[in-house]
Short mmCIF file of C-alpha atoms and ligand atoms in Angstrom, two decimals:
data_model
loop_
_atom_site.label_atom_id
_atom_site.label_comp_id
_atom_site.label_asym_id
_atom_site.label_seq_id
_atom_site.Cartn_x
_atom_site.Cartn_y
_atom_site.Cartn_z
CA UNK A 1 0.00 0.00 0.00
CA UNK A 2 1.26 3.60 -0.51
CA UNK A 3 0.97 5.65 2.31
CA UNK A 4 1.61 9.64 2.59
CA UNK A 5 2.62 10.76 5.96
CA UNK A 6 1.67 14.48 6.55
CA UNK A 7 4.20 15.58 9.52
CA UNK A 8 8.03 14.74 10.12
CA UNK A 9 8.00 15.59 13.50
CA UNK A 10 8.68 12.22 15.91
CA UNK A 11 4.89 11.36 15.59
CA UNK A 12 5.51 10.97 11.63
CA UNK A 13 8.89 9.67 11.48
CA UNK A 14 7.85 6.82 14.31
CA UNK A 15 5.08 6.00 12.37
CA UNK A 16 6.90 6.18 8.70
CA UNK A 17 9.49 3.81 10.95
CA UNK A 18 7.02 1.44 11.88
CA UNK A 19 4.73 1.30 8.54
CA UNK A 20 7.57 0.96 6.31
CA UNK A 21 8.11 -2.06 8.55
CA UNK A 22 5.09 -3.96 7.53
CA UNK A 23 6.61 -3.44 3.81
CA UNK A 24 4.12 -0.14 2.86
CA UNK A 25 5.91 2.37 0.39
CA UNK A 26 6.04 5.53 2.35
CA UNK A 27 5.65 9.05 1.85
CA UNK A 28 6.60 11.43 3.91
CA UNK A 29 5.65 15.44 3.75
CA UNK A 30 6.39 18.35 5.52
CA UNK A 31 6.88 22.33 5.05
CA UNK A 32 9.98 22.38 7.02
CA UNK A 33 13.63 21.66 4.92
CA UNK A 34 14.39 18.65 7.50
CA UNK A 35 12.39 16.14 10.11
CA UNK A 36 11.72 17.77 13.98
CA UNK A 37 11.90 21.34 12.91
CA UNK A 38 8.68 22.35 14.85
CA UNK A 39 7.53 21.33 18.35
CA UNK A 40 9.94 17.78 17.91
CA UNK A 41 13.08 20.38 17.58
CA UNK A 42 14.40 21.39 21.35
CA UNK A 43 11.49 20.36 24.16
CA UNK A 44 12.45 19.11 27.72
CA UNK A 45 14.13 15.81 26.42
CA UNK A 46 12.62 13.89 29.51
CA UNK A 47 10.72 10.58 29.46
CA UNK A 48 8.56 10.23 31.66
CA UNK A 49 6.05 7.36 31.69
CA UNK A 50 6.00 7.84 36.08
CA UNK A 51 4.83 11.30 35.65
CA UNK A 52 2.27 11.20 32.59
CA UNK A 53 -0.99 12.85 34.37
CA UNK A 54 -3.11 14.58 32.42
CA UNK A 55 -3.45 18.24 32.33
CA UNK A 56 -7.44 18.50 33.06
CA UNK A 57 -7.88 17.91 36.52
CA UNK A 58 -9.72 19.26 40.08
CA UNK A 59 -7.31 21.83 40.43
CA UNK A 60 -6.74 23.10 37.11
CA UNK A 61 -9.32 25.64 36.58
CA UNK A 62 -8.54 27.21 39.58
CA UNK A 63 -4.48 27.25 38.33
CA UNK A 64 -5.62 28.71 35.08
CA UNK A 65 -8.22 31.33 36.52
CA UNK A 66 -4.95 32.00 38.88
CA UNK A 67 -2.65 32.87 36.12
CA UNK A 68 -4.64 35.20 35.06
CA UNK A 69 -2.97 37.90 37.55
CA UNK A 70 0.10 35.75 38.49
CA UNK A 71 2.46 36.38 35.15
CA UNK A 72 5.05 33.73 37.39
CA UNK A 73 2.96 30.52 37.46
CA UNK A 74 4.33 27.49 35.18
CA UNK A 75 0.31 27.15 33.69
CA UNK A 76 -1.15 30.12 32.16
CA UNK A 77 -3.84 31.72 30.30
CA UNK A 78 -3.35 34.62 28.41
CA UNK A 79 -6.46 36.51 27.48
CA UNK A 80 -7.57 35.45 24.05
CA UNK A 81 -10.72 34.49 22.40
CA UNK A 82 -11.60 32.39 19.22
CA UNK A 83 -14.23 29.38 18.48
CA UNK A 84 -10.89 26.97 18.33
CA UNK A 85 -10.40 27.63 21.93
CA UNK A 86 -13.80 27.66 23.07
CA UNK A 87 -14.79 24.56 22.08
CA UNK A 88 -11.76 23.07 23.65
CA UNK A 89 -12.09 24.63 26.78
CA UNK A 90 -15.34 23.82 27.34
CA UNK A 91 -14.45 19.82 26.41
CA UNK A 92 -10.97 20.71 28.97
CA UNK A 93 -13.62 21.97 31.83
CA UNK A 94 -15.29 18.98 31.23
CA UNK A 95 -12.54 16.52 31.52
CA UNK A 96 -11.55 17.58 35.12
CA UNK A 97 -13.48 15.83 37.21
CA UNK A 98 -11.47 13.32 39.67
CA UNK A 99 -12.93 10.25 37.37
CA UNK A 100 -12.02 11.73 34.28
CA UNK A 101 -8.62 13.00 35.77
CA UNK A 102 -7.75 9.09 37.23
CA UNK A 103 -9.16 7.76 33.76
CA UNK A 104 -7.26 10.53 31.26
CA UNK A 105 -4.15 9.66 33.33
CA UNK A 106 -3.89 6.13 33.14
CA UNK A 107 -4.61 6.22 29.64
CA UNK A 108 -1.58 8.21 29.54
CA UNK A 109 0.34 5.82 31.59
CA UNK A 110 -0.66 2.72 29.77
CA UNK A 111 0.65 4.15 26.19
CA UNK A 112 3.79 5.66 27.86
CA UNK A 113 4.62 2.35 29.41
CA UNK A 114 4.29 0.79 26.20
CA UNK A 115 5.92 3.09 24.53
CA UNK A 116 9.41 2.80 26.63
CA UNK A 117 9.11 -0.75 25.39
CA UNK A 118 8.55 -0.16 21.91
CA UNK A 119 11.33 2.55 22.20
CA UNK A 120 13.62 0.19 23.36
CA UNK A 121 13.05 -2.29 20.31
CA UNK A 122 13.67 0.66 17.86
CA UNK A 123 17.21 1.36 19.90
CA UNK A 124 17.90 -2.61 19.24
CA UNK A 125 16.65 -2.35 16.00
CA UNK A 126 18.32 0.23 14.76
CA UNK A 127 21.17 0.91 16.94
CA UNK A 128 20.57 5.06 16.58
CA UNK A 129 21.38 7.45 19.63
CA UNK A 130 20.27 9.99 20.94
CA UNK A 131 21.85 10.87 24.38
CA UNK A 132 20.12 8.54 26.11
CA UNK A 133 20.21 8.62 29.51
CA UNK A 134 18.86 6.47 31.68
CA UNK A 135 19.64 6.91 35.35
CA UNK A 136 16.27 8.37 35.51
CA UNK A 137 14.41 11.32 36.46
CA UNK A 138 14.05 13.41 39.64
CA UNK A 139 11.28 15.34 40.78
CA UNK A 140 12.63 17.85 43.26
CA UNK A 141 10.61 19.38 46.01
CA UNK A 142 10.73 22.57 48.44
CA UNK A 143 7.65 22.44 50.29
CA UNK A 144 7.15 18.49 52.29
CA UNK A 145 3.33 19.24 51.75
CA UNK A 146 3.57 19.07 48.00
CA UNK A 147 5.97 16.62 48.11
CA UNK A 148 4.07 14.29 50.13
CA UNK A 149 0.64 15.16 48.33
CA UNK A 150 2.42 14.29 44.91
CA UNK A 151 3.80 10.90 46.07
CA UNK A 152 -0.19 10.44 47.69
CA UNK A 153 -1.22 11.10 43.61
CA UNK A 154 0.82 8.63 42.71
CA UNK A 155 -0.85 5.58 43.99
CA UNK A 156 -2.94 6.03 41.06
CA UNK A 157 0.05 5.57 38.42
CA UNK A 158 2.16 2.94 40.49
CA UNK A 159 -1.33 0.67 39.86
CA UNK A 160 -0.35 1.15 36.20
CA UNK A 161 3.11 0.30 36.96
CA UNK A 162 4.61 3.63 37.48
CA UNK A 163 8.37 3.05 39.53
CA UNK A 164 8.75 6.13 41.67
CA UNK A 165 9.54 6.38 45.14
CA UNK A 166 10.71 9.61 47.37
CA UNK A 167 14.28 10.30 47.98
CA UNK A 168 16.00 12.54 51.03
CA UNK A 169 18.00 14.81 50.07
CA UNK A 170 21.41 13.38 50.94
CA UNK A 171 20.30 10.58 48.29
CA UNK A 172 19.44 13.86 46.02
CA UNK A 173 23.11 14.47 46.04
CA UNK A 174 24.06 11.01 45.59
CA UNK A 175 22.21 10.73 42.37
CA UNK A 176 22.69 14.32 41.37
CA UNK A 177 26.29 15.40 42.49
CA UNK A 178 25.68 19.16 40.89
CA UNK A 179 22.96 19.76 43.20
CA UNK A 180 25.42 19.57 46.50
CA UNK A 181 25.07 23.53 47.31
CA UNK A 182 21.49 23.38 46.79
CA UNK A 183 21.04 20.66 48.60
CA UNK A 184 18.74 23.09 51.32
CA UNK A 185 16.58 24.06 48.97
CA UNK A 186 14.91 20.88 48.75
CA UNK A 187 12.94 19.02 51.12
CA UNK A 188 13.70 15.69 49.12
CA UNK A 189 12.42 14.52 45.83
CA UNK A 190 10.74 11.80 44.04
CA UNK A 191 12.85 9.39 42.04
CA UNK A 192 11.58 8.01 38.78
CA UNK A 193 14.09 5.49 37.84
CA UNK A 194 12.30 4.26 34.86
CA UNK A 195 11.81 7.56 33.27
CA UNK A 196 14.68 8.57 31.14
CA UNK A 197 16.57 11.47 29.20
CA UNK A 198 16.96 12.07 25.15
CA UNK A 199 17.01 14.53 22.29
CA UNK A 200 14.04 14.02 20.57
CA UNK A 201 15.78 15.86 17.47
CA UNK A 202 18.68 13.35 17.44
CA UNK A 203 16.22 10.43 17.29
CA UNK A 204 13.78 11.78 15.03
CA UNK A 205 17.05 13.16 12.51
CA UNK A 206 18.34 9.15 13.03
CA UNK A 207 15.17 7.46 12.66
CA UNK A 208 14.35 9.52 9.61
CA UNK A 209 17.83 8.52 7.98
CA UNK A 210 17.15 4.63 8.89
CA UNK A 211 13.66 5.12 7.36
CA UNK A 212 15.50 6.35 4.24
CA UNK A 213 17.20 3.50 3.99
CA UNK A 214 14.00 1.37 3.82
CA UNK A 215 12.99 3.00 1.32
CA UNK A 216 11.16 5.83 3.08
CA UNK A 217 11.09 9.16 0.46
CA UNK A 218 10.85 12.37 2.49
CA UNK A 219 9.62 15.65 0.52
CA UNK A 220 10.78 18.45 2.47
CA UNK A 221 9.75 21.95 1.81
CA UNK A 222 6.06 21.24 0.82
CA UNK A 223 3.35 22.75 2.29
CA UNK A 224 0.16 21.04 2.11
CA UNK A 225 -2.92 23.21 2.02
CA UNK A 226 -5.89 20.55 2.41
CA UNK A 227 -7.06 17.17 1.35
CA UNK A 228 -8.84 16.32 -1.26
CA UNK A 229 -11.24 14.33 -0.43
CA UNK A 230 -13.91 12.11 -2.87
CA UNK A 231 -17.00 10.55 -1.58
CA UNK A 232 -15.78 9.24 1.61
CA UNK A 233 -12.11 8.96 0.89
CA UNK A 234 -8.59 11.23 0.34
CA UNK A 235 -8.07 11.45 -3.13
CA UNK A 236 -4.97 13.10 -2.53
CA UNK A 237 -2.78 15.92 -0.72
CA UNK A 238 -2.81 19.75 -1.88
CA UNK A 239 0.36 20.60 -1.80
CA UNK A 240 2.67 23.94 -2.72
CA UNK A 241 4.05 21.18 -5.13
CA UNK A 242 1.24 19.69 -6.71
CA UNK A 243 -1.56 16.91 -5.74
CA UNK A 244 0.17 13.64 -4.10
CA UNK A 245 -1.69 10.89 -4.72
CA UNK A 246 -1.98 7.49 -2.26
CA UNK A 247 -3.61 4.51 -0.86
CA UNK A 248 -3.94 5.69 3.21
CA UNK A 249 -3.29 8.95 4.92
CA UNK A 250 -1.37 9.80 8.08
CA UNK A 251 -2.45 12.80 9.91
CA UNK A 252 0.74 13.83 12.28
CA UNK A 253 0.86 17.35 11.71
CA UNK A 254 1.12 18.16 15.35
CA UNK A 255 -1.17 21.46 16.68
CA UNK A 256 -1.95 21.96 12.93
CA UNK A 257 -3.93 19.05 12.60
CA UNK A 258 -7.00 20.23 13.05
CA UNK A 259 -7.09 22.64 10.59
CA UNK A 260 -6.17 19.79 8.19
CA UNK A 261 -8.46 17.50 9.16
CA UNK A 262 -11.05 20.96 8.92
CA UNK A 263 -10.53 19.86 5.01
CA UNK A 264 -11.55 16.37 5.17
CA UNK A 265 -14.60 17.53 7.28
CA UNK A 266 -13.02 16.33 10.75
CA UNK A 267 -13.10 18.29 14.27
CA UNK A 268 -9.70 17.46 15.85
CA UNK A 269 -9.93 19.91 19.28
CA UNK A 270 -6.46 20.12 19.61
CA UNK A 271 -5.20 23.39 20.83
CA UNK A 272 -1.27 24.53 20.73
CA UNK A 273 0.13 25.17 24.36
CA UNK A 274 3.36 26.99 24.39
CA UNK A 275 6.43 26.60 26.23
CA UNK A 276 9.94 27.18 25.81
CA UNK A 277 13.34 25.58 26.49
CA UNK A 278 16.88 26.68 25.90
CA UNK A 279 20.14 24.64 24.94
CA UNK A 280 23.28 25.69 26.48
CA UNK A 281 26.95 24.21 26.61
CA UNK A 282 28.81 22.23 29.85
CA UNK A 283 30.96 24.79 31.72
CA UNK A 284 32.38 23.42 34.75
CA UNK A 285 31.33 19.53 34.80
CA UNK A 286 31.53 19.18 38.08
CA UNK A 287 28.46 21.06 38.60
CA UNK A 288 26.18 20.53 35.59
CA UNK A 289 23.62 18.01 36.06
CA UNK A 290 24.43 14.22 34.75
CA UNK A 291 20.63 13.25 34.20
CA UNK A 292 17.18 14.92 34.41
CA UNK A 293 14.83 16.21 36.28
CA UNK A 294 12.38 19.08 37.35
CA UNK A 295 11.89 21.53 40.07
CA UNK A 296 8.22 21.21 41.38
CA UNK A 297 8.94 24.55 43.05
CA UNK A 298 9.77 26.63 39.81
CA UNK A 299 8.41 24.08 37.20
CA UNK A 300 11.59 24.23 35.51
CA UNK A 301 13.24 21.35 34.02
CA UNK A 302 16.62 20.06 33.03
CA UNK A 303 18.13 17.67 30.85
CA UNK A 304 21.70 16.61 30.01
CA UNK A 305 22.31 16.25 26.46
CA UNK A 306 26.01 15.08 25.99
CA UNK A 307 27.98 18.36 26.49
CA UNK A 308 24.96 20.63 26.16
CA UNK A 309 21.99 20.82 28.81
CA UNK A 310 18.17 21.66 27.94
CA UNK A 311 16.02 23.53 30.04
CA UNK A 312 12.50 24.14 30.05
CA UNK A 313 9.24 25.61 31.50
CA UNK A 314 5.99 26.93 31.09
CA UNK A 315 2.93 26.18 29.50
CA UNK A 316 1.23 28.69 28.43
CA UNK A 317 -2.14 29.21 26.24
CA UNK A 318 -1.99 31.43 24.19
CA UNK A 319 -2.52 30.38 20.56
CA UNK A 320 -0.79 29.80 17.39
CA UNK A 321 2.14 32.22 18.39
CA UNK A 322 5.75 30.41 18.93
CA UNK A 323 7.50 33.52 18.70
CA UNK A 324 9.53 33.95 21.88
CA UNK A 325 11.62 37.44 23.79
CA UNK A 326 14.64 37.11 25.78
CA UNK A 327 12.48 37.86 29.38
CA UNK A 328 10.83 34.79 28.80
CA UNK A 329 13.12 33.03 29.68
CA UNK A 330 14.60 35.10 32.66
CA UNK A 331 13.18 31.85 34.91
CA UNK A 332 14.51 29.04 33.33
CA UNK A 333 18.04 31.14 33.61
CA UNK A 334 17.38 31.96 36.95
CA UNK A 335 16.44 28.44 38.56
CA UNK A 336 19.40 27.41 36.20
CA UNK A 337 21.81 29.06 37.80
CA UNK A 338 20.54 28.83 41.36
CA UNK A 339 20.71 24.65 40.55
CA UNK A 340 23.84 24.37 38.52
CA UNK A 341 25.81 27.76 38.63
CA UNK A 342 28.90 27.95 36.09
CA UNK A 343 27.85 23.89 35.63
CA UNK A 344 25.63 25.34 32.35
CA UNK A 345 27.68 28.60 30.30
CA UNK A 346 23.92 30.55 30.47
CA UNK A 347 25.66 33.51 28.18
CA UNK A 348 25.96 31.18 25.12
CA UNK A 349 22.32 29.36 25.60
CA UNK A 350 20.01 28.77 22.26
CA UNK A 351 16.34 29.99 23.01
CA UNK A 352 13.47 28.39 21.52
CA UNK A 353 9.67 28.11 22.04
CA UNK A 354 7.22 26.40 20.30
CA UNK A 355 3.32 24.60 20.45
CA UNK A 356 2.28 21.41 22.53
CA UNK A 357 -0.66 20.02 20.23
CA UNK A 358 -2.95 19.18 23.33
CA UNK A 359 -6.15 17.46 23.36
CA UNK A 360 -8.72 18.47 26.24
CA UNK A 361 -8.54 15.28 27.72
CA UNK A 362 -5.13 15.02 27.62
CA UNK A 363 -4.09 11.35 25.82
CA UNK A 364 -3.60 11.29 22.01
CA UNK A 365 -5.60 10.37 19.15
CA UNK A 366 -4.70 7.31 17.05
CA UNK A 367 -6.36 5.31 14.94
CA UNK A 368 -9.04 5.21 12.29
CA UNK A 369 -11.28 8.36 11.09
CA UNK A 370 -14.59 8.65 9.55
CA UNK A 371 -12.81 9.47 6.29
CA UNK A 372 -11.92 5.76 5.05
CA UNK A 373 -8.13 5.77 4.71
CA UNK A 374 -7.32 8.68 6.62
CA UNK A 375 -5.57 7.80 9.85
CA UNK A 376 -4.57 10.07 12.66
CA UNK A 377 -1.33 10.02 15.11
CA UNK A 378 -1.80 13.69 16.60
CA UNK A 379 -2.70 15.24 19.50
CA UNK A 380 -0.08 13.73 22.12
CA UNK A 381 0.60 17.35 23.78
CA UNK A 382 3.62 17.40 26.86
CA UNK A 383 4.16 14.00 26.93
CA UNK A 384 4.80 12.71 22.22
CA UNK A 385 8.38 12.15 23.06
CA UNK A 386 7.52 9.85 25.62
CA UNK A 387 4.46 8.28 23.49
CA UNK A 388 5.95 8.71 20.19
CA UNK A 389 6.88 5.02 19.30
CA UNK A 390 4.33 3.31 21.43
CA UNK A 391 1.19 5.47 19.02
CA UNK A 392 3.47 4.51 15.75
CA UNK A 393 2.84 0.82 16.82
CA UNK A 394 -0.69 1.39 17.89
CA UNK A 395 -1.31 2.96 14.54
CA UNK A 396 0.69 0.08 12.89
CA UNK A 397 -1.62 -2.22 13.84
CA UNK A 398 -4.66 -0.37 12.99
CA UNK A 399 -3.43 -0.20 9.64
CA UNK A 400 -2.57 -3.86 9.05
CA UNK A 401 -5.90 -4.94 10.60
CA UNK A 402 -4.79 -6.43 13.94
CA UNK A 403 -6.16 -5.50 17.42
CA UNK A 404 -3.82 -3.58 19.24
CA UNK A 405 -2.30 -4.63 22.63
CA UNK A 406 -3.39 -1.34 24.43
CA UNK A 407 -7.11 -0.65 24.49
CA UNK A 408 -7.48 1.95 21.76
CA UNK A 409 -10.78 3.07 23.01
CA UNK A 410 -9.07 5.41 24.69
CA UNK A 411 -7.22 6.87 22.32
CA UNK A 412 -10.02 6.94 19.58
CA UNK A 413 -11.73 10.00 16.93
CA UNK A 414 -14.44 11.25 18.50
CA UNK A 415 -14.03 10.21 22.15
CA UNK A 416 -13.62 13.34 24.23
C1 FAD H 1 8.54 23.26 25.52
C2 FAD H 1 8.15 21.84 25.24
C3 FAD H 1 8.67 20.83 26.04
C4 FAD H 1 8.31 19.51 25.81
N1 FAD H 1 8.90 18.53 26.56
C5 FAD H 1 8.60 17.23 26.35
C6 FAD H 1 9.25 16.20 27.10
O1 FAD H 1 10.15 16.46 27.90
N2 FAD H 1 8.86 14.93 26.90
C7 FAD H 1 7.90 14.58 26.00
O2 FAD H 1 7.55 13.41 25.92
N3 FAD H 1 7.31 15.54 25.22
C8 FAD H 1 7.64 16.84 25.37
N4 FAD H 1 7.04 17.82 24.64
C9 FAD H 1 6.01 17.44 23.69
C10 FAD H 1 6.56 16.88 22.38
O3 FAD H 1 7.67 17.64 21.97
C11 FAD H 1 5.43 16.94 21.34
O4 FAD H 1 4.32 16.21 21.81
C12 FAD H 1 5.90 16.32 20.03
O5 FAD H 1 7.06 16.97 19.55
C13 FAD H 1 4.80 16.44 18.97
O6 FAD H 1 5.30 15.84 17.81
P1 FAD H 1 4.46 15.90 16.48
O7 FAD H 1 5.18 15.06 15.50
O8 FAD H 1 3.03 15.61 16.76
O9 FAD H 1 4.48 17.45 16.07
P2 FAD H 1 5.66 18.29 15.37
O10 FAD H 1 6.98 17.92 15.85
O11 FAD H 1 5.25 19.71 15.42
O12 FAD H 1 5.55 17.79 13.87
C14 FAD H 1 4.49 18.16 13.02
C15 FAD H 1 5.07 18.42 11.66
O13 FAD H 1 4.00 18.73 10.78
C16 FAD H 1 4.45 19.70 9.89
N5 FAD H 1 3.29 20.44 9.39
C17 FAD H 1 2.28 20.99 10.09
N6 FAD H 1 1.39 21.57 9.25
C18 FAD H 1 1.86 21.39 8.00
C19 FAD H 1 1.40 21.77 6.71
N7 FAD H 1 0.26 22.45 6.53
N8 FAD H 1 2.13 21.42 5.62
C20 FAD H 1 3.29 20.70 5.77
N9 FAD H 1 3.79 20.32 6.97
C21 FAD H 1 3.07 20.65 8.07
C22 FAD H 1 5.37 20.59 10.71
O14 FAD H 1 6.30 21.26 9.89
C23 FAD H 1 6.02 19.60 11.65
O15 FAD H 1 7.28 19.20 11.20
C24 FAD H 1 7.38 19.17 24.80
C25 FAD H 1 6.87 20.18 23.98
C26 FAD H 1 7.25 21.51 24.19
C27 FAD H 1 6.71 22.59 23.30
#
């Protein structure tokens, strides 16, 4: 079958990976000159399967309604209006309930789980890197309160397997050696030692060059305006280059995926959520971090990337704007440096900010559509690093016909 993939971000490339697999010629399309040039590009390069709740949840509305006059807090609303957001809103107020919360998140936890595993075949399968670490991930507290409410939440995920426990602070330092002076600001932590570190760029850059060598053909630099669709099928891709004709269609075009799917006369509510992250050499080793991890007091995370370290924060809603000021990112500097001091050189840091594609429920959307061979892998918001090979596979399977080993009710069109 000949397949056209629209998105090479990691949600496109897995999939590519993984359908060119069960011996499909694949097509893959995308505006950008090379794969992960959009929200795949620079995120938080963390893992983290023990941490996947979902965003909707008792307490959100009251975080959002709160960031409304606090410009500091790591969730936040700007004031903006359009039918987009409404609509997803209104689904996102409905989705945070305490059942819907506990149901959302161990959705989330079951493909994350599964996707570790699957992400671990493609490493044996293909032998790519992409400065893995795997010493885990810490979750650093200031206030015992939170610390001990968090590890109370947790009950819910360590039922779905989840393999996080809390840590005092001399074992902090043990497993973080950098954080030695800081060691006071913490109360303790919680230590996910299943959850892991990675450049999602590297891997999605590697997988795409693997896929190329199955035979995958990548056209870069193509924008694609709509579907066409006839009856109840896609006839074939607009594109800046001409129609491109094939069997099946991939949706994976991240937070612009529903305004695709608009074309073929699907509602995707998938809204962009904002945040930002900055890459910045090693200075002294001694005190940069060796593995990840986030401050629960700041909401700021870090992530060693060979001899460069990523940190990130914020999400913020504020629509399809990924442009990005220095004082934005005056608090990921400034818990940076408080953490890791000369361990990070802060002067020479990359900034970058870009668009979670979140769904108001919070897990992603995979599977089958309405329109007869148009298949979606979209929508998998904070956490499509973590899910990215595990919804490849799911989709995989949907393709060839078999039943999925995760129950894709949950991740189905239509369900929110
Ligand atoms: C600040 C930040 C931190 C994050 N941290 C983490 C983390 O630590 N762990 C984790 O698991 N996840 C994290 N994420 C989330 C993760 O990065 C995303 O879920 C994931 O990158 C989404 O991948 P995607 O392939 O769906 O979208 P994208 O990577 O955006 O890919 C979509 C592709 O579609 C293309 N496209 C869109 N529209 C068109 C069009 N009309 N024509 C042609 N091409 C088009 C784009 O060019 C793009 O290449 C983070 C995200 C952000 C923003």
């Amino acid at each position: 079958m000949r397949i056209a993939i629209v998105g090479a971000g990691l949600l496109g490339v897995a999939s590519a990976y993984y359908l060119s697999k069960e011996g499909h010629e694949v097509l893959v399309v995308d505006r950008q000159s090379a794969p992960a040039r959009e929200t795949s590009f620079a995120n938080a390069s963390l893992l983290t399967p023990n941490h996947s709740f979902s965003w909707a949840g008792p307490r959100a509305p009251w975080l959002l309604l709160k960031s409304l006059w606090r410009a500091d807090s790591g969730l936040r609303l700007k004031p903006h209006l359009n039918r987009q957001l409404l609509d997803w809103g209104l689904r996102f107020l409905r989705n945070c309930t305490s059942a819907r919360h506990r149901a959302n998140s161990l959705a989330k936890a079951r493909l994350c789980f599964y996707s570790m595993a699957e992400l671990e075949r493609v490493a044996r399968e293909t032998g790519i890197g992409w400065h893995r670490g795997t010493q885990g991930v810490l979750y650093l507290f200031r206030d015992r309160h939170e610390l001990e409410l968090a590890d109370q939440q947790l009950a819910l995920l360590r039922g779905a397997g989840a393999d996080i426990a809390p840590v005092s602070r001399d074992e902090v330092v043990a497993l973080e050696p950098a954080l030695a002076h800081a060691r006071d600001r913490f109360v303790g932590a919680l230590h996910a030692t299943s959850d892991e570190v990675g450049d999602a760029r590297r891997f999605t850059e590697a997988l795409a060059e693997v896929c190329k060598t199955r035979g995958v053909t990548f056209r870069l630099a193509t924008s694609i305006d709509g579907f066409e669709v006839q009856a109840d099928r896609v006839a074939a891709l607009k594109t800046s280059s001409g129609a491109i004709k094939a069997d099946a269609f991939v949706l994976a075009a991240g937070s612009y995926s529903p305004q695709l799917a608009k074309q073929a006369g699907l509602h995707l509510p998938i809204y962009p959520v904002k945040g930002y992250s900055i890459t910045a050499p090693v200075g002294d080793p001694e005190r940069a971090p060796r593995t990840g991890g986030l401050d629960e007091g700041t909401l700021v995370t870090f992530a060693r990337l060979g001899d460069r370290v990523r940190m990130s924060s914020v999400a913020e809603v504020v629509g399809y704007d990924s442009t990005h000021r220095p004082e934005n990112f005056a608090k990921i500097v400034a818990t940076g440096r408080e953490l890791f001091r000369d361990g990070v050189v802060f002067e020479r840091a990359e900034y970058w900010a870009c668009l979670r594609p979140a769904t108001p429920d919070g897990p992603p959307i995979i599977g089958p559509s309405p329109v007869r061979n148009l298949w979606l892998n979209t929508g998998h918001g904070y956490l499509g690093w973590t899910m990215c090979c595990g919804s490849a596979r799911v989709l995989a399977d949907h393709m060839a016909g078999r039943k999925p080993e995760l129950d894709t009710h949950l991740y189905r069109y239509g369900r929110y």
